[in-house]
CSV table of C-alpha atoms and ligand atoms in Angstrom, one decimal:
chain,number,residue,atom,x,y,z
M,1,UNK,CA,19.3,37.2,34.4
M,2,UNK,CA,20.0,36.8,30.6
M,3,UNK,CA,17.1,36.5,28.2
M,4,UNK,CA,15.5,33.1,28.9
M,5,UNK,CA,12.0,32.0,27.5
M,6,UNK,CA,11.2,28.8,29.5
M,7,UNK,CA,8.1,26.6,28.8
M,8,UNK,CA,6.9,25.5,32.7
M,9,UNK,CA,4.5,22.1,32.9
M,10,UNK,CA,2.1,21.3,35.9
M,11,UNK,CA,0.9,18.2,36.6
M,12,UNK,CA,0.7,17.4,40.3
M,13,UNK,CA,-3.1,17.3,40.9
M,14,UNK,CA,-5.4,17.7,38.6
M,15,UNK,CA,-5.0,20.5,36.2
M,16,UNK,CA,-3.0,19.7,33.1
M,17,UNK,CA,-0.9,22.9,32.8
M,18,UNK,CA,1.5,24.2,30.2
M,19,UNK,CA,2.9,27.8,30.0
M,20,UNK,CA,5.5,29.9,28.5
M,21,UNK,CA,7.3,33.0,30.2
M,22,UNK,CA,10.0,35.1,29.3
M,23,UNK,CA,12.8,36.0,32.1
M,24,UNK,CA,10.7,34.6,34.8
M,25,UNK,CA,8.1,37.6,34.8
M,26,UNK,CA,6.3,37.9,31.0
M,27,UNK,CA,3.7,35.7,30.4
M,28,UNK,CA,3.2,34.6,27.0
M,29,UNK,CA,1.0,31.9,27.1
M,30,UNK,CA,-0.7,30.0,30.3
M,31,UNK,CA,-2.9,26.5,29.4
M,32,UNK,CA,-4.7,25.2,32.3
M,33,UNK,CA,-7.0,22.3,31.2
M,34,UNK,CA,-9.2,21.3,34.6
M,35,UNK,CA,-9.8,17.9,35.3
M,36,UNK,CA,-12.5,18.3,38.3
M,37,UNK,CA,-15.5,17.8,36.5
M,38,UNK,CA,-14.2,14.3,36.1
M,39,UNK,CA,-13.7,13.7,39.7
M,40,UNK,CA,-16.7,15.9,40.5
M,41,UNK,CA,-18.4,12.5,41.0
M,42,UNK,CA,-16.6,10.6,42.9
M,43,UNK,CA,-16.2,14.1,45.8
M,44,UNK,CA,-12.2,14.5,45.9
M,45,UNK,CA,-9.3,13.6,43.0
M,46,UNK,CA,-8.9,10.3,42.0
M,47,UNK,CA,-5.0,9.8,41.6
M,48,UNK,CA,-5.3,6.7,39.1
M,49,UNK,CA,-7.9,8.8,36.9
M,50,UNK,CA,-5.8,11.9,37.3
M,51,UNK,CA,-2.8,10.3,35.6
M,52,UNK,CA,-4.2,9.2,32.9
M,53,UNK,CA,-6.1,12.2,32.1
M,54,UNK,CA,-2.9,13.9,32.4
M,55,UNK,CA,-1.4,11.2,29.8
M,56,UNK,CA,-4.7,12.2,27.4
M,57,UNK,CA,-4.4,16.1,27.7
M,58,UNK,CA,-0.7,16.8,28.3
M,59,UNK,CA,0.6,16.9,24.4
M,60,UNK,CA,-2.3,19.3,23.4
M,61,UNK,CA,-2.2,21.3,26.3
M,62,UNK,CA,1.6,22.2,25.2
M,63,UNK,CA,1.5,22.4,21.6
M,64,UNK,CA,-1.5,25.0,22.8
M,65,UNK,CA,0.8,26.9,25.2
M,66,UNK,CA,3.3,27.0,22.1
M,67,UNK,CA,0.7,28.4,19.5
M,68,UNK,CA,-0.4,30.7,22.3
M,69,UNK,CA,3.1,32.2,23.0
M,70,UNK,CA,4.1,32.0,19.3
M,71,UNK,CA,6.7,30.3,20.3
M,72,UNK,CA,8.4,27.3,18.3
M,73,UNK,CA,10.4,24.3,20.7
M,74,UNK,CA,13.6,25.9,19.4
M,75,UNK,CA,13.0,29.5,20.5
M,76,UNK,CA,12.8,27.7,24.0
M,77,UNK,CA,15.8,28.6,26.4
M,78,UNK,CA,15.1,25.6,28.9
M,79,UNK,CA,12.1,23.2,30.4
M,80,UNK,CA,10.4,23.5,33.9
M,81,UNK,CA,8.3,20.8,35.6
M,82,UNK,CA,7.2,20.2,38.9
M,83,UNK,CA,8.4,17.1,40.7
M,84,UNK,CA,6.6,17.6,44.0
M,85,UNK,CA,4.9,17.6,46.3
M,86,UNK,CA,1.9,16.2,44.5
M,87,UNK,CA,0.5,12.6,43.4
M,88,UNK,CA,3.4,10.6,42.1
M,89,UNK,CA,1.5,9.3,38.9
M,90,UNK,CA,0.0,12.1,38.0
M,91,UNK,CA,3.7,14.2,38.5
M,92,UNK,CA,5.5,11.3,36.4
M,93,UNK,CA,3.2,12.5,33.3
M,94,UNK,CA,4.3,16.0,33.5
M,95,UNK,CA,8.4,15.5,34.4
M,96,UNK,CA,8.3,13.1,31.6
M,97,UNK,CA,7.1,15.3,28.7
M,98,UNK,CA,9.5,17.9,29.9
M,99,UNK,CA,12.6,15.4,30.2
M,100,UNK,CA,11.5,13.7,26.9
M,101,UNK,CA,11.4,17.7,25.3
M,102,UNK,CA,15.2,18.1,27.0
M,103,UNK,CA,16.2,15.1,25.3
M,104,UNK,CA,15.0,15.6,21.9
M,105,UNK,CA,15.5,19.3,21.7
M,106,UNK,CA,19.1,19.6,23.9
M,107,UNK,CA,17.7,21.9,26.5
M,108,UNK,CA,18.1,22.1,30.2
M,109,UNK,CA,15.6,20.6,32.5
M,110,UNK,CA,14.7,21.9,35.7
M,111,UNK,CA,13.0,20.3,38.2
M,112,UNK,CA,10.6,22.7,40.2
M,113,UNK,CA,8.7,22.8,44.0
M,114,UNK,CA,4.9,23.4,43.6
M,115,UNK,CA,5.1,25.6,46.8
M,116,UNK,CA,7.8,27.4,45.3
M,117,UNK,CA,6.0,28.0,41.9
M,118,UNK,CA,2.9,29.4,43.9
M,119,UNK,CA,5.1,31.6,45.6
M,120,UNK,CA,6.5,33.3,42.4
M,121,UNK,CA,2.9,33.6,41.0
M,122,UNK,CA,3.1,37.2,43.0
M,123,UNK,CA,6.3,37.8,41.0
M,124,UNK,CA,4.4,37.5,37.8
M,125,UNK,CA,1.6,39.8,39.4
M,126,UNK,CA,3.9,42.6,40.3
M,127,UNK,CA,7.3,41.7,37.8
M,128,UNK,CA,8.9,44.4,40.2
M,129,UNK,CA,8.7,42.8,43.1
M,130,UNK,CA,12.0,41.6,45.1
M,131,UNK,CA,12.3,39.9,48.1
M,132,UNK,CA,12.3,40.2,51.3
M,133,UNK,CA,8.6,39.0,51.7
M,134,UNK,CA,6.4,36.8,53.9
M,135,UNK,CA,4.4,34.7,51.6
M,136,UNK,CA,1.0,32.6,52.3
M,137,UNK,CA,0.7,29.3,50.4
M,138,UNK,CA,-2.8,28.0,50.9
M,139,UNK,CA,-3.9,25.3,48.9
M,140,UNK,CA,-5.6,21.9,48.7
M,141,UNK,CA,-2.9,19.8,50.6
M,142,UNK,CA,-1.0,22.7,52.9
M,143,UNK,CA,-1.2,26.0,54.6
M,144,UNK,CA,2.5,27.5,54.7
M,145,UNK,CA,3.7,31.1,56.0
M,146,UNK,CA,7.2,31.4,54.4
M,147,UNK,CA,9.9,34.1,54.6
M,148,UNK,CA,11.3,34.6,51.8
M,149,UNK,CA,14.9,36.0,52.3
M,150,UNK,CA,16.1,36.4,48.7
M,151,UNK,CA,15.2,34.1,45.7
M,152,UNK,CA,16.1,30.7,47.0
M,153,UNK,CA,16.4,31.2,50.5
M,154,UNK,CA,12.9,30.6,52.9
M,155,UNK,CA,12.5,29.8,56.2
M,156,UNK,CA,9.1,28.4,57.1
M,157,UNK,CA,7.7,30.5,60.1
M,158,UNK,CA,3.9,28.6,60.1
M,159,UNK,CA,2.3,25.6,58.9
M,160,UNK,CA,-0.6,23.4,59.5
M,161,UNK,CA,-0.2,20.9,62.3
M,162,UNK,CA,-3.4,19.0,60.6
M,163,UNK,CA,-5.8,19.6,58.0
M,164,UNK,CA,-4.4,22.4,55.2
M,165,UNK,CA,-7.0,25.1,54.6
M,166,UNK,CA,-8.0,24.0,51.4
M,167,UNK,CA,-8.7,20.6,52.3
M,168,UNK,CA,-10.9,21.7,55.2
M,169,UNK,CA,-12.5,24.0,52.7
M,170,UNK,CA,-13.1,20.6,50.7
M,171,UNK,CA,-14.5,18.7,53.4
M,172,UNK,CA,-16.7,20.7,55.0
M,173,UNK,CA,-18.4,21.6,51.3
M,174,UNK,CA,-18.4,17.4,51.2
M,175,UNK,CA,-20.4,17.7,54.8
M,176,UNK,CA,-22.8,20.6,53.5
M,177,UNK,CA,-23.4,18.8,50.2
M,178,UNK,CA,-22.0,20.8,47.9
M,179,UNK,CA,-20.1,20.2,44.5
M,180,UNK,CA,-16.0,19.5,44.4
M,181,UNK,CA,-14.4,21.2,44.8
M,182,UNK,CA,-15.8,22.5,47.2
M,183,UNK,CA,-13.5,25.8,48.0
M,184,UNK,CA,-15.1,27.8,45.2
M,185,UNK,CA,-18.6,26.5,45.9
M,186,UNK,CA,-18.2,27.7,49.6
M,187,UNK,CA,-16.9,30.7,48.3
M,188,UNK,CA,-20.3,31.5,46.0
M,189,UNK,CA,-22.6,30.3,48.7
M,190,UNK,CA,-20.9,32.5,51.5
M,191,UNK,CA,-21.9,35.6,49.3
M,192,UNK,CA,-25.7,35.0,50.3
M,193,UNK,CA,-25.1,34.0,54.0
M,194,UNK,CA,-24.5,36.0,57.6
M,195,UNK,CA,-20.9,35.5,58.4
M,196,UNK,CA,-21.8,36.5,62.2
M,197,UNK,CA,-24.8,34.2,62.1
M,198,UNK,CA,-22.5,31.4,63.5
M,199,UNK,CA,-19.5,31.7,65.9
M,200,UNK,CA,-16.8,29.1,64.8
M,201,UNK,CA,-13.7,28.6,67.0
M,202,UNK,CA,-10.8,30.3,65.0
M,203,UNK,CA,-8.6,27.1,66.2
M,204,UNK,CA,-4.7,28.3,67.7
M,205,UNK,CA,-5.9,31.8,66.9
M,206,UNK,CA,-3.3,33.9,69.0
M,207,UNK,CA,-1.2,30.4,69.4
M,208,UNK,CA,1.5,31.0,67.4
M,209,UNK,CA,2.1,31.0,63.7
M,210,UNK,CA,1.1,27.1,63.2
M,211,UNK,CA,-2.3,27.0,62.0
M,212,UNK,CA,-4.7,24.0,62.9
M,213,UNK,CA,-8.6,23.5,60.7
M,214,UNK,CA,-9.9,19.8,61.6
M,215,UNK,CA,-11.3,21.1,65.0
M,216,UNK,CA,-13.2,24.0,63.3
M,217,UNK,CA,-14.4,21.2,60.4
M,218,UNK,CA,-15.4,19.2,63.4
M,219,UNK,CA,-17.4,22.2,65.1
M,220,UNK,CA,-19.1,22.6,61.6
M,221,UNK,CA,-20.5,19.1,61.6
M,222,UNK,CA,-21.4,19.2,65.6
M,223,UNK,CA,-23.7,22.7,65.0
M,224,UNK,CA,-25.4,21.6,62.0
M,225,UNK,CA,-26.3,18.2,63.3
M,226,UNK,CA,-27.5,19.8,66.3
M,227,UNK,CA,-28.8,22.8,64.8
M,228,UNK,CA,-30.2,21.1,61.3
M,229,UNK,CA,-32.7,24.1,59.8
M,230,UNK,CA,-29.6,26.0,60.2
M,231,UNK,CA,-29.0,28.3,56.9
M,232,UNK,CA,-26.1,26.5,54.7
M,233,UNK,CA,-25.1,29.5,53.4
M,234,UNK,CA,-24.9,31.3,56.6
M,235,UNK,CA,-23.1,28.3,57.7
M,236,UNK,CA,-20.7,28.8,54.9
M,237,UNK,CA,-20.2,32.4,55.4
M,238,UNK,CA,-19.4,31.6,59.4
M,239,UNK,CA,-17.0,28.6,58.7
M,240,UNK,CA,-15.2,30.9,55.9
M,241,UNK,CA,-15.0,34.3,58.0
M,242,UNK,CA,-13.0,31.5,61.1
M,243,UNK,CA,-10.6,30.7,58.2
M,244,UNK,CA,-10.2,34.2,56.7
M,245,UNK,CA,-9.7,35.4,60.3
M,246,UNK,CA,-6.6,32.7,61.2
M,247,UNK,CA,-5.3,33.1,58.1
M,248,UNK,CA,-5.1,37.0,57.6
M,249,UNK,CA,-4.3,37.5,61.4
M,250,UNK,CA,-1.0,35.0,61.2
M,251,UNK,CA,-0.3,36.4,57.9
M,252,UNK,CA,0.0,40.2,60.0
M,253,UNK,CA,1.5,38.6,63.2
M,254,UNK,CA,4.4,36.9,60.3
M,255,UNK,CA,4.8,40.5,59.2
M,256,UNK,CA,5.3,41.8,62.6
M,257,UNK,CA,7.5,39.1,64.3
M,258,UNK,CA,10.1,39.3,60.6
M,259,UNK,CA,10.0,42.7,60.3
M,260,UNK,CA,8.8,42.6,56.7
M,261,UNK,CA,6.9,44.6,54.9
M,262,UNK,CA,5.5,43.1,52.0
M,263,UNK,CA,3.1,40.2,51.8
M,264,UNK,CA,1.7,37.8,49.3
M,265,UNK,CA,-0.8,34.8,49.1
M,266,UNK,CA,-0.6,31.8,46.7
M,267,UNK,CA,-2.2,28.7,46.2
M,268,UNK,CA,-6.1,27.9,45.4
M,269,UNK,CA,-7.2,29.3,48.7
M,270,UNK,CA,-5.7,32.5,47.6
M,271,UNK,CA,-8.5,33.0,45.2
M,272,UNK,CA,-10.9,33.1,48.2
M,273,UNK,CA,-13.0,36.3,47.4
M,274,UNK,CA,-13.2,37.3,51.4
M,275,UNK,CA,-9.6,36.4,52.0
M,276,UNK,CA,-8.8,38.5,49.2
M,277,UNK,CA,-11.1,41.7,50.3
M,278,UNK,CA,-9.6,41.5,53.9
M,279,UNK,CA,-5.9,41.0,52.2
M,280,UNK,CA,-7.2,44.4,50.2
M,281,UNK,CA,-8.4,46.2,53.4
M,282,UNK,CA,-4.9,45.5,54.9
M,283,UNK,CA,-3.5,47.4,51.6
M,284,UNK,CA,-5.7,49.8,51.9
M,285,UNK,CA,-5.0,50.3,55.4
M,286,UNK,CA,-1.4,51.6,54.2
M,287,UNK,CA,0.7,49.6,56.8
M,288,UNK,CA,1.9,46.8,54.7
M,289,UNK,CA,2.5,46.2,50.6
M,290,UNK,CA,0.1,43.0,50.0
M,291,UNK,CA,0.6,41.5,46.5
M,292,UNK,CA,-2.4,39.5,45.2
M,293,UNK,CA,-1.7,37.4,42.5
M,294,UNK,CA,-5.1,37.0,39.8
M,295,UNK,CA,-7.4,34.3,40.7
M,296,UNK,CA,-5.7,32.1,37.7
M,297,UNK,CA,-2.2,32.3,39.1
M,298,UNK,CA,-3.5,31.3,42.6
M,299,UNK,CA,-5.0,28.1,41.2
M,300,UNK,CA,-2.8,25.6,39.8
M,301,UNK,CA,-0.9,26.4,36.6
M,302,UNK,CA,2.0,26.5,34.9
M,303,UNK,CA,3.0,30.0,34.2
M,304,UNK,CA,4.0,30.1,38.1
M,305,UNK,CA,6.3,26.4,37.3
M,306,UNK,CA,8.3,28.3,34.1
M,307,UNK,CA,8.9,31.6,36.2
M,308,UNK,CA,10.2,30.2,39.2
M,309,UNK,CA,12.1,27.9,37.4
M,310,UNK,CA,14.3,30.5,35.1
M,311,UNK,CA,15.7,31.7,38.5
M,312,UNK,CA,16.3,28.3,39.8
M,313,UNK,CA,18.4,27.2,36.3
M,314,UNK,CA,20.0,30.7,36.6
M,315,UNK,CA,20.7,29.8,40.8
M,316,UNK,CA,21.7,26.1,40.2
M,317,UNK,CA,22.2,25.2,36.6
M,318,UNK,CA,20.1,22.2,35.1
M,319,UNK,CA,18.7,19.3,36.8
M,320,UNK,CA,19.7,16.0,36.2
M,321,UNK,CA,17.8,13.7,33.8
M,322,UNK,CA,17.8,11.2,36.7
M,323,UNK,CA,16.3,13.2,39.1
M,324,UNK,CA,13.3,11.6,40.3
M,325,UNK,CA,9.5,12.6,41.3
M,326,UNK,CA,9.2,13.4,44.9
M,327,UNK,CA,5.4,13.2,46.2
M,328,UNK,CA,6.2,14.8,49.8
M,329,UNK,CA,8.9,16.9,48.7
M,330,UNK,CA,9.7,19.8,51.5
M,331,UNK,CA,10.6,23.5,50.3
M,332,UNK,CA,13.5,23.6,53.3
W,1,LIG,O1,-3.3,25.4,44.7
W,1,LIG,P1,-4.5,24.5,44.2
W,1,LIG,O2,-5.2,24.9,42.9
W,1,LIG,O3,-4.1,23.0,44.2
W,1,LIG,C1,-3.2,22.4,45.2
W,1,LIG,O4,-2.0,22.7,45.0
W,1,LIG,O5,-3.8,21.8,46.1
W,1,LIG,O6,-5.5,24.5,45.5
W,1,LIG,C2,-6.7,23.8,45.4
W,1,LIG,C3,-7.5,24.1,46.7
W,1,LIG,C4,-8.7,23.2,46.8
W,1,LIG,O7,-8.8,22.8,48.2
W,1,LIG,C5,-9.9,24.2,46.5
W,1,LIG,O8,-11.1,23.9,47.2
W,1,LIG,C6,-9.3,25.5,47.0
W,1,LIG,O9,-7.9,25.5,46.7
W,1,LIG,N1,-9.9,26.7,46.4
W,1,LIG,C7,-10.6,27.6,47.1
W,1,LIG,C8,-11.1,28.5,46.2
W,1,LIG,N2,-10.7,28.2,44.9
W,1,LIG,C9,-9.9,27.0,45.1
W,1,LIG,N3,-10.8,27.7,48.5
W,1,LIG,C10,-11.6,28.7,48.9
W,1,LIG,N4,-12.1,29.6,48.0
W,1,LIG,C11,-11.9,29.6,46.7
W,1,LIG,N5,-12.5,30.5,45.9
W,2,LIG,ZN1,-1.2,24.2,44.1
C-alpha cells in the first residue's frame, strides 16, 4: 500500500469518534468523546439524542484528532466514515462531515462497515498481522465469528440467532439494577462474585457455531425472582462465566472446523476482563496465536474506521458522494 494518512470518523451509536492513521496500522491520533452519561438516565441509547449530540461534538472531536496527529486537512490522503450498521441519524452526522471534508478539500471518501472496522482494530494491535484469521465481533447489537480469508474477503461461520452478547450484557445489568451500560458494570461487579455460585444454561453450547443469549437473560430473571437474597455480584459473575464459556468455546470450535490458527476479538464485549483472561489462557496454552486488541480499540472508535478503510480505497477506489447510510448493512 503507498503512503496514505487517512482521518477515520465513527458515529453509529453513541461515541463521537475521530482518528487519524497512517497506512492502515500507525495511529496518530484516536478522539473518542462518550455520550452514555447522557443516556445513562434514560437505561439504553436514545437515537434522537444521540444525533444531535453527535451534531454538537463532531467538529471538535476532529479538529482534536487533527491537533492530536499534528496533522493539517491537506496532509490528509483520503476520508473514512462508517455508514453502517448503526442508527441512521446518528450515522448521517458522521458520513456527512466526512463527505462535506471530500468536497471541500478534493479527497476520496470511503464509506466503511462498523463490523469490518472492529475487525481491523487487531491489525492496529499487532501491525504484523495478515490474514487468514477467525475473528469474534462482540458488541452491543451483534455477536459474529468471521473468517477472514484475506483483506476483503469473510465468510461468516457463527452469529446470534437472537439477542447479541452485548445487548444481553445490557439487559440483564437493566434487570440487576445497575448503571448503562451495563457491560462494564457487570464486568466490575463480577470481580467480587462466585462465578460457580450459580449454574446458567450456556444456551446452543456444543450446537453449532450460532450463538443464542435471551434464554440465559431469561434464566437470570427466573433464579433471582425465585431466589431474591441471592448475591448480585455472584449473580453477575455466573451470568458472565455462561457468556465467556459460549463465546471462547465457539471461538476454539471456529479455529478447529477452518483450520486457522490465529484468532482475534473485537467489539465492546471484547474489553470483557474474563473473556479476555480466558482468550489469554488459550495464548498461553500455545495452541493458537490470539490477538487482543486494547480495551479502547474494542470499544467504539475511530482509529479502527481510518485503518480499515486505507485498505478498502486501496481494494476498491473511492466511494461515491451519493452513497447512502445503511442502518442494517451486512458485511457478506
Ligand atoms: O462495540 P461497542 O462499543 O458498540 C457497538 O458497536 O455496539 O459495544 C458496546 C457493547 C455494549 O453492549 C456494552 O455493554 C458492551 O459492549 N461492553 C462490555 C464491556 N464493555 C463494553 N460488555 C462486557 N464487559 C465489558 N467490559
Ligand atoms: Zn461497535
Amino acid at each position: 500500500m503507498s503512503p496514505m494518512r487517512v482521518l477515520g470518523i465513527e458515529t453509529s451509536c453513541d461515541e463521537t469518534a475521530a482518528a487519524v492513521v497512517d497506512d492502515g496500522r500507525l495511529v496518530r491520533s484516536s478522539v473518542v468523546a462518550s455520550q452514555s452519561d447522557l443516556h445513562a438516565r434514560y437505561g439504553g441509547v436514545v437515537p434522537e439524542v444521540a444525533s444531535r449530540a453527535h451534531v454538537e461534538l463532531i467538529c471538535d472531536v476532529i479538529e482534536q484528532a487533527l491537533v492530536e496527529a499534528g496533522s493539517s486537512l491537506d496532509e490528509l490522503d483520503a476520508v473514512a466514515a462508517v455508514r453502517g450498521p448503526g442508527l441512521a441519524g446518528a450515522l448521517l452526522v458522521g458520513v456527512s462531515a466526512a463527505k462535506a471534508i471530500s468536497l471541500v478539500r478534493r479527497l476520496p471518501y470511503v464509506a466503511v462497515h462498523h463490523h469490518e472496522a472492529h475487525l481491523y482494530a487487531a491489525m492496529i494491535e499487532d501491525p504484523q498481522l495478515e490474514p487468514p484469521l477467525v475473528t469474534l465481533v462482540v458488541s452491543g447489537g451483534h455477536t459474529l465469528l468471521i473468517a477472514m480469508e484475506d483483506h476483503g474477503r469473510y465468510r461468516v461461520l457463527g452469529e446470534t440467532v437472537d439477542d447479541a452478547a452485548g445487548e444481553a450484557f445490557d439487559k440483564v445489568a437493566r434487570f440487576l439494577g445497575l448503571e448503562y451500560p451495563g457491560g462494564p458494570a457487570i464486568d466490575r461487579l463480577a470481580r467480587e462474585g462466585d462465578p460457580e455460585a450459580v449454574r446458567f444454561p450456556r444456551p446452543m453450547h456444543a450446537d453449532g457455531l450460532d450463538f443464542s443469549f435471551s434464554g440465559l437473560k431469561t434464566a437470570v430473571v427466573q433464579y433471582v425472582r425465585k431466589h431474591p437474597d441471592t448475591d448480585v455480584a455472584d449473580i453477575a459473575a455466573s451470568f458472565q462465566a455462561a457468556i465467556v464459556d459460549v463465546l471462547v468455546d465457539k471461538l476454539l470450535a471456529a479455529a478447529r472446523e477452518t483450520g486457522i490458527n490465529t484468532v482475534v476479538a473485537g467489539g465492546g464485549v471484547a474489553a470483557n476482563s474474563a473473556l479476555r483472561e480466558r482468550l489469554l489462557d488459550v495464548a498461553v496454552a500455545g495452541e493458537l496465536r490470539v490477538v487482543l486488541p486494547s480495551v479502547a480499540l474494542c470499544t467504539d472508535n475511530a482509529a479502527m474506521v481510518a485503518a480499515v478503510g486505507a485498505y478498502r480505497l486501496a481494494a476498491d477506489g473511492p466511494t461515491p458522494l451519493e452513497a447512502p447510510v445503511v442502518p442494517n448493512l451486512r458485511l457478506v
